[in-house]
Short mmCIF file of C-alpha atoms in Angstrom, two decimals:
data_model
loop_
_atom_site.label_atom_id
_atom_site.label_comp_id
_atom_site.label_asym_id
_atom_site.label_seq_id
_atom_site.Cartn_x
_atom_site.Cartn_y
_atom_site.Cartn_z
CA GLY A 1363 0.00 0.00 0.00
CA SER A 1364 0.91 3.66 0.23
CA TRP A 1365 0.56 6.60 2.63
CA LEU A 1366 0.02 10.31 1.94
CA ALA A 1367 0.30 13.17 4.42
CA GLU A 1368 -0.79 16.48 2.89
CA ASN A 1369 -0.83 19.41 5.30
CA GLY A 1370 -0.96 16.84 8.07
CA ARG A 1371 1.14 14.36 9.98
CA ILE A 1372 1.41 10.58 10.13
CA GLN A 1373 2.43 9.36 13.56
CA PHE A 1374 3.40 5.86 14.71
CA ASN A 1375 3.62 5.12 18.43
CA ASN A 1376 4.75 1.82 19.92
CA THR A 1377 3.95 -0.14 16.79
CA THR A 1378 5.41 -1.85 13.75
CA VAL A 1379 4.34 -0.64 10.32
CA GLN A 1380 5.22 -2.00 6.90
CA THR A 1381 4.14 -0.21 3.73
CA GLY A 1382 5.15 0.58 0.19
CA SER A 1383 5.53 4.29 -0.56
CA LEU A 1384 5.11 7.31 1.68
CA GLN A 1385 4.56 10.82 0.33
CA LEU A 1386 4.74 13.95 2.46
CA VAL A 1387 3.37 17.21 1.03
CA SER A 1388 3.86 19.97 3.60
CA GLY A 1389 3.32 17.13 5.99
CA GLY A 1390 5.10 15.23 8.68
CA LEU A 1391 6.09 11.74 9.76
CA SER A 1392 6.64 10.98 13.41
CA ILE A 1393 7.98 7.61 14.53
CA SER A 1394 8.11 7.02 18.28
CA ASN A 1395 9.31 3.74 19.77
CA SER A 1396 8.23 2.11 16.52
CA SER A 1397 9.64 0.31 13.54
CA PHE A 1398 8.60 1.73 10.18
CA ALA A 1399 9.41 -0.21 7.01
CA ALA A 1400 8.88 1.29 3.55
CA THR A 1401 10.11 1.03 -0.02
CA ASN A 1402 10.00 4.71 -0.87
CA ILE A 1403 9.74 8.08 0.89
CA ASP A 1404 9.00 11.23 -1.09
CA ALA A 1405 9.07 14.34 1.07
CA ASP A 1406 8.86 17.91 -0.17
CA LEU A 1407 10.83 20.86 1.20
CA ALA A 1408 8.21 21.80 3.78
CA SER A 1409 7.97 18.36 5.37
CA ILE A 1410 9.40 17.23 8.68
CA ILE A 1411 10.43 13.71 9.65
CA SER A 1412 11.00 12.94 13.32
CA VAL A 1413 12.42 9.58 14.29
CA TYR A 1414 12.36 8.07 17.76
CA GLY A 1415 12.76 4.44 16.80
CA SER A 1416 13.89 3.02 13.48
CA ILE A 1417 13.20 3.39 9.77
CA GLU A 1418 13.73 0.37 7.58
CA LEU A 1419 14.05 0.87 3.84
CA GLU A 1420 14.23 -1.76 1.12
CA ARG A 1421 15.48 -1.02 -2.41
CA LEU A 1422 14.99 2.69 -1.93
CA SER A 1423 16.55 5.78 -3.36
CA PHE A 1424 16.52 7.63 -0.06
CA ALA A 1425 17.34 11.33 -0.18
CA MET A 1426 18.51 13.38 2.78
CA GLN A 1427 18.71 16.97 1.56
CA ASP A 1428 20.37 19.78 3.43
CA GLY A 1429 18.14 22.83 3.66
CA SER A 1430 15.04 20.97 2.54
CA THR A 1431 13.30 18.23 4.47
CA SER A 1432 13.87 18.63 8.19
CA TRP A 1433 15.16 15.47 9.85
CA LYS A 1434 15.02 15.12 13.61
CA TRP A 1435 16.76 12.10 15.07
CA LEU A 1436 15.78 11.59 18.72
CA ASN A 1437 17.16 9.20 21.34
CA ASN A 1438 19.65 7.44 19.04
CA PRO A 1439 17.34 6.06 16.36
CA GLU A 1440 18.63 4.07 13.43
CA LEU A 1441 18.15 3.76 9.70
CA VAL A 1442 18.13 0.17 8.45
CA LEU A 1443 18.79 -0.68 4.80
CA THR A 1444 17.61 -4.16 3.84
CA SER A 1445 18.00 -4.14 0.07
CA GLY A 1446 19.71 -6.75 -2.05
CA ILE A 1447 18.32 -9.81 -0.29
CA GLU A 1448 16.53 -10.97 -3.43
CA SER A 1449 18.35 -8.86 -5.98
CA ASN A 1450 21.56 -9.85 -7.71
CA ALA A 1451 24.54 -8.34 -5.96
CA SER A 1452 26.10 -7.17 -9.23
CA ASN A 1453 23.06 -5.10 -10.16
CA LEU A 1454 23.31 -2.41 -7.53
CA THR A 1455 20.79 -0.25 -9.35
CA THR A 1456 18.10 -2.38 -7.68
CA CYS A 1457 19.60 -1.96 -4.22
CA SER A 1458 18.96 0.75 -1.68
CA SER A 1459 20.82 4.01 -2.05
CA LEU A 1460 21.45 6.65 0.57
CA GLU A 1461 21.76 10.30 -0.43
CA VAL A 1462 24.81 11.96 1.10
CA GLY A 1463 23.76 15.18 2.81
CA GLY A 1464 26.60 16.59 4.90
CA LYS A 1465 29.61 18.76 4.12
CA ASP A 1466 32.89 16.86 4.06
CA LEU A 1467 34.66 18.06 7.20
CA GLY A 1468 36.74 14.93 7.79
CA LEU A 1469 40.51 14.84 7.99
CA ASP A 1470 41.14 11.59 6.12
CA PRO A 1471 38.43 10.49 3.66
CA THR A 1472 40.46 7.46 2.55
CA ALA A 1473 40.32 6.00 6.05
CA HIS A 1474 36.53 6.39 6.22
CA GLU A 1475 36.90 7.88 9.68
CA GLY A 1476 36.67 11.62 9.97
CA ASN A 1477 37.20 14.27 12.57
CA ALA A 1478 34.80 13.52 15.42
CA ASP A 1479 34.54 17.23 16.15
CA GLY A 1480 33.11 17.73 12.69
CA PHE A 1481 30.13 15.50 13.38
CA SER A 1482 28.16 18.19 15.15
CA LEU A 1483 28.91 20.64 12.35
CA ALA A 1484 27.81 18.33 9.56
CA ASN A 1485 24.63 19.10 7.67
CA PHE A 1486 23.35 15.60 8.27
CA TYR A 1487 24.38 13.28 11.06
CA LEU A 1488 22.91 9.80 11.33
CA PRO A 1489 23.26 8.22 14.79
CA LYS A 1490 23.17 4.70 13.41
CA LEU A 1491 23.08 3.01 10.03
CA THR A 1492 22.42 -0.73 9.92
CA ILE A 1493 23.05 -2.83 6.83
CA GLY A 1494 20.64 -5.76 7.10
CA PRO A 1495 21.22 -9.47 6.42
CA ASN A 1496 22.85 -10.00 3.01
CA ALA A 1497 21.92 -6.42 2.11
CA LYS A 1498 23.73 -4.37 -0.52
CA ALA A 1499 23.43 -0.60 -0.44
CA TYR A 1500 25.29 2.34 -1.90
CA LEU A 1501 25.73 6.05 -1.34
CA GLU A 1502 24.67 8.58 -3.94
CA ASP A 1503 24.90 12.33 -4.37
CA VAL A 1504 22.02 13.52 -6.51
CA PHE A 1505 21.52 16.81 -4.68
CA ASP A 1506 24.32 19.29 -4.09
CA ASN A 1507 24.11 19.80 -0.36
CA ALA A 1508 27.59 21.18 0.25
CA VAL A 1509 29.23 24.45 -0.75
CA ASP A 1510 30.05 24.47 -4.46
CA GLY A 1511 33.76 24.26 -5.08
CA VAL A 1512 34.58 24.34 -1.37
CA MET A 1513 33.35 21.22 0.41
CA PRO A 1514 32.21 17.95 -1.13
CA ASP A 1515 29.29 16.03 0.36
CA ALA A 1516 29.81 13.32 2.95
CA LEU A 1517 27.76 11.10 5.24
CA TYR A 1518 28.41 11.15 8.98
CA ILE A 1519 27.38 8.15 11.08
CA GLY A 1520 27.76 7.48 14.77
CA THR A 1521 27.64 3.67 14.47
CA LEU A 1522 27.75 1.66 11.28
CA GLU A 1523 26.61 -1.93 11.78
CA PHE A 1524 26.64 -4.89 9.40
CA VAL A 1525 24.22 -7.54 10.67
CA ASP A 1526 26.13 -10.34 8.95
CA ASP A 1527 29.30 -10.76 6.90
CA SER A 1528 27.38 -10.79 3.59
CA GLY A 1529 26.23 -7.18 3.74
CA LEU A 1530 28.04 -4.48 1.76
CA LEU A 1531 28.02 -0.69 1.67
CA ASN A 1532 29.38 0.81 -1.54
CA LEU A 1533 30.73 4.35 -1.18
CA ASN A 1534 30.25 4.90 -4.93
CA GLY A 1535 33.13 7.38 -4.98
CA LEU A 1536 31.78 9.40 -2.02
CA ASN A 1537 32.99 9.86 1.55
CA LEU A 1538 31.74 8.21 4.72
CA TYR A 1539 32.72 8.98 8.30
CA PHE A 1540 31.81 6.95 11.37
CA ARG A 1541 32.79 6.71 15.02
CA ASN A 1542 32.05 3.04 15.61
CA LEU A 1543 31.99 0.03 13.30
CA ILE A 1544 30.23 -3.25 14.05
CA GLY A 1545 31.39 -5.62 11.35
CA ASN A 1546 34.35 -5.81 8.99
CA VAL A 1547 35.86 -2.77 7.33
CA GLY A 1548 36.20 -4.96 4.23
CA GLN A 1549 32.42 -4.74 3.88
CA ILE A 1550 32.85 -1.10 2.93
CA VAL A 1551 33.67 -1.10 -0.77
CA ASP A 1552 34.12 1.68 -3.27
CA PHE A 1553 33.36 1.42 -6.97
CA ALA A 1554 31.13 3.26 -9.38
CA VAL A 1555 27.56 2.05 -9.68
CA THR A 1556 27.10 1.15 -13.33
CA ALA A 1557 24.84 -1.03 -15.43
CA PRO A 1558 25.27 -4.79 -14.86
CA GLY A 1559 28.31 -6.12 -16.73
CA ASP A 1560 29.75 -2.68 -17.53
CA PHE A 1561 32.86 -3.10 -15.41
CA ASN A 1562 34.84 -0.16 -16.78
CA GLY A 1563 31.90 2.22 -16.45
CA ASP A 1564 31.97 3.53 -20.02
CA GLY A 1565 28.25 2.95 -20.51
CA VAL A 1566 28.51 0.09 -23.01
CA LEU A 1567 28.98 -3.68 -22.87
CA ALA A 1568 32.16 -4.25 -24.81
CA VAL A 1569 35.17 -6.52 -25.26
CA ASP A 1570 37.03 -4.80 -22.42
CA ASP A 1571 34.29 -5.83 -19.99
CA VAL A 1572 34.25 -9.52 -20.91
CA ASP A 1573 38.07 -9.62 -20.96
CA GLN A 1574 38.15 -8.08 -17.50
CA LEU A 1575 35.73 -10.74 -16.28
CA ALA A 1576 37.75 -13.57 -17.85
CA HIS A 1577 40.97 -12.26 -16.32
CA SER A 1578 39.41 -12.02 -12.87
CA ILE A 1579 38.16 -15.61 -13.16
CA ARG A 1580 41.60 -16.89 -14.19
CA GLU A 1581 43.40 -14.99 -11.45
CA SER A 1582 40.76 -15.64 -8.77
CA ASN A 1583 40.38 -11.89 -8.24
CA PHE A 1584 36.96 -11.65 -6.65
CA ASP A 1585 34.80 -8.69 -7.62
CA MET A 1586 31.21 -8.68 -6.38
CA ARG A 1587 30.05 -6.91 -9.56
CA MET A 1588 31.08 -10.01 -11.53
CA ASP A 1589 29.52 -12.57 -9.19
CA PHE A 1590 26.30 -12.97 -11.16
CA ASP A 1591 25.24 -16.21 -9.47
CA ASP A 1592 25.94 -14.75 -6.01
CA ASP A 1593 28.02 -17.73 -4.87
CA HIS A 1594 30.85 -15.49 -3.59
CA THR A 1595 33.35 -16.83 -6.11
CA LEU A 1596 34.09 -16.18 -9.79
CA THR A 1597 33.73 -19.13 -12.16
CA THR A 1598 32.95 -19.80 -15.81
CA SER A 1599 29.27 -19.80 -14.89
CA ASP A 1600 29.61 -16.05 -14.34
CA LEU A 1601 31.14 -15.76 -17.82
CA ASP A 1602 28.23 -17.79 -19.23
CA TYR A 1603 25.78 -15.42 -17.56
CA TRP A 1604 27.52 -12.32 -18.90
CA VAL A 1605 27.47 -13.61 -22.47
CA ARG A 1606 23.97 -15.11 -22.55
CA ASP A 1607 21.97 -13.01 -20.10
CA VAL A 1608 23.74 -9.66 -19.79
CA ALA A 1609 25.08 -9.14 -23.32
CA ASN A 1610 22.30 -11.35 -24.74
CA THR A 1611 24.57 -12.85 -27.36
CA PHE A 1612 26.43 -16.05 -28.23
CA PHE A 1613 29.85 -17.43 -27.52
CA GLY A 1614 31.70 -16.78 -30.77
CA ASP A 1615 30.40 -13.23 -31.17
CA ALA A 1616 33.92 -11.81 -31.32
CA ASN A 1617 32.93 -8.27 -32.25
CA LEU A 1618 29.97 -8.25 -29.83
CA ASP A 1619 27.48 -7.00 -32.39
CA GLY A 1620 24.87 -9.41 -31.02
CA GLU A 1621 25.34 -12.13 -33.66
CA PHE A 1622 27.70 -15.03 -34.29
CA ASN A 1623 28.48 -15.19 -37.98
CA SER A 1624 31.26 -15.37 -40.57
CA SER A 1625 32.52 -11.88 -39.75
CA ASP A 1626 33.46 -13.13 -36.28
CA LEU A 1627 35.39 -16.10 -37.64
CA ILE A 1628 37.24 -13.90 -40.12
CA LEU A 1629 38.11 -11.50 -37.30
CA VAL A 1630 39.56 -14.14 -34.98
CA PHE A 1631 41.52 -16.06 -37.61
CA GLN A 1632 43.01 -12.87 -38.98
CA SER A 1633 44.50 -12.30 -35.54
CA ASN A 1634 46.79 -15.31 -36.13
CA GLN A 1635 46.57 -16.42 -32.50
CA TYR A 1636 45.09 -19.87 -33.07
CA GLU A 1637 47.35 -22.37 -31.28
CA ASP A 1638 50.24 -19.89 -31.56
CA GLY A 1639 52.07 -21.26 -28.53
CA ILE A 1640 52.16 -17.87 -26.76
CA PRO A 1641 50.67 -18.31 -23.27
CA ARG A 1642 47.49 -16.37 -22.55
CA ASN A 1643 47.88 -13.79 -25.29
CA SER A 1644 44.33 -14.10 -26.63
CA SER A 1645 41.27 -12.04 -25.82
CA TRP A 1646 37.56 -12.39 -26.58
CA GLU A 1647 38.08 -10.42 -29.79
CA THR A 1648 40.87 -12.75 -30.94
CA GLY A 1649 39.10 -16.04 -30.19
CA ASP A 1650 39.34 -16.72 -26.46
CA TRP A 1651 35.69 -17.48 -25.77
CA ASN A 1652 36.07 -19.81 -22.79
CA GLY A 1653 38.17 -17.36 -20.80
CA ASP A 1654 41.41 -19.34 -20.47
CA GLY A 1655 43.50 -16.78 -22.36
CA GLU A 1656 44.05 -19.06 -25.36
CA PHE A 1657 42.44 -19.39 -28.78
CA ASP A 1658 42.19 -23.08 -29.57
CA THR A 1659 39.77 -25.86 -30.44
CA ALA A 1660 38.02 -25.61 -27.08
CA ASP A 1661 36.86 -22.11 -27.97
CA LEU A 1662 35.45 -23.22 -31.32
CA ILE A 1663 33.58 -26.08 -29.68
CA LYS A 1664 32.29 -23.69 -27.02
CA ALA A 1665 30.95 -21.38 -29.72
CA PHE A 1666 29.38 -23.90 -32.08
CA GLN A 1667 27.78 -26.13 -29.44
CA GLU A 1668 25.15 -23.41 -28.83
CA ASN A 1669 23.97 -23.56 -32.46
CA GLY A 1670 23.86 -19.79 -32.69
CA TYR A 1671 25.93 -19.51 -35.86
CA GLU A 1672 24.20 -17.44 -38.55
CA THR A 1673 20.89 -17.49 -36.61
CA GLY A 1674 20.69 -13.74 -36.04
CA ARG A 1675 20.32 -12.17 -32.64
CA ARG A 1676 19.69 -14.28 -29.60
CA ALA A 1677 16.09 -14.72 -28.49
CA THR A 1678 15.19 -14.15 -24.86
CA ALA A 1679 14.55 -17.86 -24.40
CA ALA A 1680 14.97 -20.62 -26.94
CA THR A 1681 15.52 -24.34 -27.17
CA VAL A 1682 18.62 -25.37 -29.07
CA PRO A 1683 17.95 -27.87 -31.86
CA GLU A 1684 19.72 -31.18 -32.18
CA PRO A 1685 23.47 -30.69 -32.66
CA GLU A 1686 24.09 -32.72 -35.79
CA GLY A 1687 23.39 -29.89 -38.24
CA SER A 1688 25.57 -27.49 -36.35
CA LEU A 1689 28.37 -30.03 -36.14
CA ILE A 1690 28.35 -30.44 -39.93
CA LEU A 1691 28.40 -26.67 -40.34
CA PHE A 1692 31.16 -26.42 -37.75
CA VAL A 1693 33.40 -28.85 -39.61
CA SER A 1694 32.64 -27.10 -42.90
CA MET A 1695 33.59 -23.74 -41.46
CA LEU A 1696 36.82 -25.07 -40.00
CA THR A 1697 37.69 -26.58 -43.37
CA ALA A 1698 37.06 -23.22 -44.99
CA CYS A 1699 39.20 -21.48 -42.39
CA GLN A 1700 42.00 -23.95 -43.08
CA MET A 1701 41.85 -23.15 -46.78
CA VAL A 1702 41.61 -19.39 -46.36
CA PHE A 1703 44.04 -18.81 -43.51
CA GLY A 1704 46.44 -21.69 -44.06
CA LYS A 1705 45.90 -23.05 -40.56
CA ARG A 1706 46.83 -26.63 -39.85
CA LEU A 1707 43.52 -27.79 -38.41
CA LYS A 1708 43.50 -31.41 -39.60
CA HIS A 1709 43.97 -32.84 -36.12
CA GLU A 1710 41.26 -30.57 -34.76
CA LEU A 1711 38.87 -31.57 -37.54
CA LYS A 1712 39.43 -35.23 -36.79
CA THR A 1713 38.84 -34.63 -33.09
CA ILE A 1714 35.71 -32.58 -33.65
CA ARG A 1715 34.14 -35.06 -36.08
CA HIS A 1716 34.08 -37.58 -33.25
CA ALA A 1717 32.97 -35.08 -30.63
CA LYS A 1718 29.44 -35.08 -29.29
CA LEU A 1719 28.13 -31.55 -29.02
CA PRO A 1720 25.45 -31.52 -26.30
CA THR A 1721 21.97 -30.19 -26.74
CA GLN A 1722 21.39 -27.28 -24.37
CA HIS A 1723 18.50 -25.16 -23.27
CA LEU A 1724 19.38 -21.52 -23.43
CA LYS A 1725 18.25 -19.08 -20.79
#
């Protein structure tokens, strides 16, 4: 449901309330010895929110604006963010965000602990912020609350608590200061919030992104943005998800134009990296489609076993036909590549003719 306070006030005393959205138009919200859970709060400049208890927000873009909505925190209340429990950790756009509302008065932003004397001078001071079980949240700075060109925005917290070791708070390039920490400082991360799979933040899904994922898998460099299956480790299943579900394309689509066709094969064989004996010198664009850093037969099998060759763009969900036709086409294409590029693929052709390409159901 939803709540609206227009020229009036909503007050909760000694109770627990759970709702969807709350809108305040020249209105007020008073929470006293209560727990208030909501998915969205929209308060105009003339509204006042008084908290004597706790506010719990799930998947919410939660703005705290200096000089606008008046926030009154009484008797050490707390703000609880519980987003990300059902959402994929890599897609932080679905997680709760917290608008930074105070001037940056800290001495050492990189340490995440500022000058305690500055807390009382900050535009916004939150006595306690709790990151709920398995919750992922991030800071944002949509409104310019600080002094232009003088002080950047920052969030000041008395106590920051992580309920369990799965919760994360992403600074998103902003500054956070706290007096007390309950949890692990490693649960405070800092990277730009971007679209899922766009690891370099350039706004597009490109070869650099899939190469970065493959490298992290090979080197066991964990990055929560890449953990699509949320198993707290990076494996080839995360690469499968990026290709099929994020980029919505096929293994073999070397130029990432959304299709696997002859232009991709020409591109990779012109790179002259097929079985070249140079360790891990290949990328997605030069034929490394299984993420091991090499361009070899395993990559060709990986590409053709999905039967996406010359079928156009990938459908949202489709059943792959029986593999025999694709296997014949696969061998034919390898033969053509041998003739055109002078590659010695006879052994590979013999191996592939006897290989059984499995039928798969695509996501």
